[in-house]
Amino acid sequence: MITIYHGTTKLFKEFRPQDTIGTGEGKSKFGWGSYLTSAFATAVLYSGKGPGRNAADHYVYSVEIPNPETNEGKYFVLHKPVPKEISSLVEKEIGPIKNSSDLEWGNDFRTQLETMLFIKEYGRKPKGKNEVGIAQKLCADWFYGHDVIGLAWPQSKWPRRGTMMPVEKLKIAMFNGSDIRITKIERVEVEFKVKDKSKPDKVTCIEKKNSERTEIDINTL
């Protein structure tokens, strides 16, 4: 198991991906699930994204999940080639993979799989944000049904295709809250810093220097 983090303005005692999606940045760019990060500072940053910018309180959850380095088969890695066992299952259960070049880069394949699953369910490609979200959920359910518990991708700059990142530099999207164990919840004091002086509305959320973190008693939630 490893400890990583989730930043939010919400208090809860168990993770439910359907609740955490949209509470931060308001996007699910890399697929459906509860988004976690190996960096505490990044969790703080995401607590202030989207509606979080106007929130009174910001929290960082320390959580435990199976280690992607020692349990890589439990994760679909977006910056590596697609494992043969996954592509074979897709062709057996869903249909032929039209863009074989997508097999070289997991994130490209993920979006193709989402479309394939939506077509299988509804007879056409997804249209609009809501239907893309449905396609992402279908994809997450398909992976979870084949013992894949989440997606993994780089914390910052993506590497050369096929190169696995160290676990301390990963982001994770977990499909099911039962695979996430909360070990600590802390209230953090934040401030918003202008990223570009020429664009005063472009700000980033950071933890105040020398501020105290206040631990929340999970049993009171």
C-alpha positions in Angstrom: 0.0 0.0 0.0 1.1 3.6 -0.5 -0.2 6.9 0.8 -1.3 9.6 -1.7 -3.7 12.6 -1.5 -7.0 14.1 -2.6 -7.8 17.8 -2.3 -11.4 19.0 -2.0 -13.7 21.5 -0.2 -16.0 18.6 0.9 -16.0 16.5 4.0 -16.9 12.9 3.8 -15.9 9.6 5.4 -15.8 7.4 2.4 -15.0 7.9 -1.3 -17.7 7.8 -3.9 -16.3 8.7 -7.3 -19.8 9.8 -8.5 -19.6 12.5 -5.7 -16.0 13.6 -6.1 -16.2 14.1 -9.9 -16.9 17.8 -10.5 -16.2 19.0 -7.0 -12.7 20.3 -7.9 -11.6 21.2 -11.4 -15.0 20.1 -12.8 -13.4 17.8 -15.4 -12.5 14.2 -15.8 -9.9 14.6 -18.5 -8.2 11.3 -17.9 -11.3 9.2 -17.3 -13.9 8.4 -14.6 -13.0 8.0 -11.0 -11.8 9.6 -7.8 -8.6 11.6 -8.6 -5.6 11.2 -6.3 -2.1 12.6 -6.5 1.2 11.6 -5.0 2.0 15.3 -4.1 0.4 17.0 -1.1 0.9 20.5 -2.8 -1.0 19.3 -5.9 -3.9 18.1 -3.8 -4.1 21.6 -2.2 -4.0 23.1 -5.7 -6.9 21.0 -6.9 -9.0 21.9 -3.8 -9.0 25.4 -5.2 -10.0 24.6 -8.8 -13.4 25.3 -10.2 -16.0 26.0 -7.5 -13.3 25.5 -4.8 -12.0 29.0 -5.4 -14.9 30.5 -3.5 -15.0 27.9 -0.7 -14.4 28.8 2.9 -12.6 25.6 3.8 -10.1 23.4 2.0 -9.2 19.8 2.9 -6.5 17.3 2.0 -7.2 13.6 2.5 -4.4 11.2 3.0 -5.4 7.8 1.7 -4.0 4.4 1.1 -4.3 2.4 -2.1 -2.5 -0.6 -3.6 1.0 0.4 -4.8 1.1 0.9 -8.6 4.8 -0.1 -8.7 4.2 -3.5 -7.1 0.7 -4.0 -8.4 1.0 -2.5 -11.9 -1.5 -5.1 -13.2 -4.2 -3.5 -11.1 -3.9 -0.2 -13.0 -4.3 0.8 -16.6 -1.3 3.0 -17.2 -2.1 5.8 -19.6 1.5 6.6 -20.6 2.5 3.0 -21.6 1.6 0.6 -24.4 -1.6 -1.3 -23.9 -1.0 -4.8 -22.4 -1.8 -7.6 -24.8 -4.2 -9.2 -22.4 -6.3 -6.0 -22.3 -6.4 -5.5 -26.1 -7.3 -9.2 -26.6 -10.2 -9.0 -24.1 -11.5 -5.8 -25.9 -11.5 -7.6 -29.3 -13.1 -10.7 -27.8 -15.8 -8.9 -25.9 -16.5 -5.6 -27.7 -15.1 -5.7 -31.3 -12.1 -5.0 -33.4 -9.7 -2.2 -32.5 -9.9 0.2 -35.5 -6.9 2.4 -34.7 -4.2 0.0 -33.9 -1.7 2.8 -33.4 -3.7 3.7 -30.2 -2.2 0.5 -28.6 1.1 2.3 -28.4 -0.2 4.9 -25.9 -2.7 3.9 -23.2 -4.5 7.3 -23.0 -5.3 7.1 -26.8 -6.6 3.6 -26.3 -8.7 4.6 -23.4 -10.7 7.2 -25.4 -11.2 4.7 -28.2 -12.4 2.1 -25.7 -14.9 4.6 -24.2 -16.3 5.2 -27.7 -16.5 1.5 -28.5 -18.4 0.8 -25.3 -20.8 3.7 -25.9 -21.5 2.5 -29.4 -22.1 -1.0 -28.1 -24.6 0.3 -25.5 -26.4 3.0 -27.5 -25.6 2.3 -31.2 -23.8 5.6 -31.9 -20.8 7.7 -30.8 -21.2 9.9 -27.7 -22.1 13.6 -28.2 -21.5 16.3 -25.7 -20.0 16.4 -22.2 -22.7 14.4 -20.5 -22.5 11.5 -23.0 -18.7 11.5 -22.8 -19.1 11.2 -19.1 -21.3 8.2 -19.6 -18.8 6.6 -21.9 -16.0 7.2 -19.3 -18.2 5.4 -16.7 -18.8 2.5 -19.0 -15.0 2.2 -19.6 -14.4 2.3 -15.8 -16.9 -0.4 -15.2 -15.4 -2.5 -17.9 -11.9 -2.2 -16.5 -13.2 -2.9 -12.9 -14.9 -6.0 -14.2 -11.5 -7.3 -15.3 -9.7 -6.6 -12.0 -8.3 -3.2 -13.0 -9.0 -0.8 -10.1 -7.8 2.5 -11.5 -6.0 4.6 -14.1 -2.4 5.9 -13.6 -0.6 8.7 -15.4 2.3 11.1 -14.7 2.1 13.8 -12.0 3.6 16.5 -14.3 5.3 16.3 -17.7 4.5 13.1 -19.6 7.5 10.9 -20.4 8.6 9.3 -23.7 5.9 6.8 -24.6 6.3 3.5 -22.8 8.4 4.8 -19.9 6.9 4.0 -16.5 7.1 6.8 -14.0 8.2 6.4 -10.3 5.2 6.0 -8.0 6.0 9.3 -6.3 5.3 11.1 -9.6 1.9 9.6 -10.4 -1.7 10.7 -10.5 -4.4 8.0 -10.0 -8.1 7.8 -10.8 -9.7 5.1 -8.7 -12.9 3.5 -9.9 -14.4 2.3 -6.6 -14.3 4.0 -3.2 -13.9 0.6 -1.5 -10.3 0.5 -2.8 -9.4 3.8 -1.1 -8.8 3.8 2.7 -8.8 7.3 4.3 -6.1 7.6 7.0 -6.2 11.3 7.7 -8.2 14.4 6.8 -6.6 17.9 7.3 -8.0 21.3 6.9 -5.5 23.5 5.2 -5.2 27.3 5.0 -4.9 28.4 1.4 -4.3 31.5 -0.6 -4.6 32.3 -4.3 -1.5 33.4 -6.2 -1.7 35.2 -9.6 0.1 33.0 -12.1 0.6 35.7 -14.7 0.6 39.4 -13.9 -0.8 40.1 -17.4 -3.8 37.9 -16.6 -4.9 38.7 -13.0 -7.8 36.2 -13.2 -5.4 33.3 -13.7 -4.7 32.2 -10.2 -3.4 29.0 -8.5 -4.3 27.7 -5.1 -1.4 27.2 -2.7 -1.0 26.4 1.0 -0.2 29.5 3.2 3.3 29.6 4.4 3.8 28.6 8.1 0.1 27.9 8.4 -1.1 25.1 10.7 -2.9 22.1 9.4 -5.9 21.0 11.5 -6.7 17.3 11.6 -10.4 16.4 11.3 -11.8 13.6 13.4 -13.2 11.1 10.8 -15.4 9.5 13.5 -17.4 12.8 13.8 -18.4 12.9 10.1 
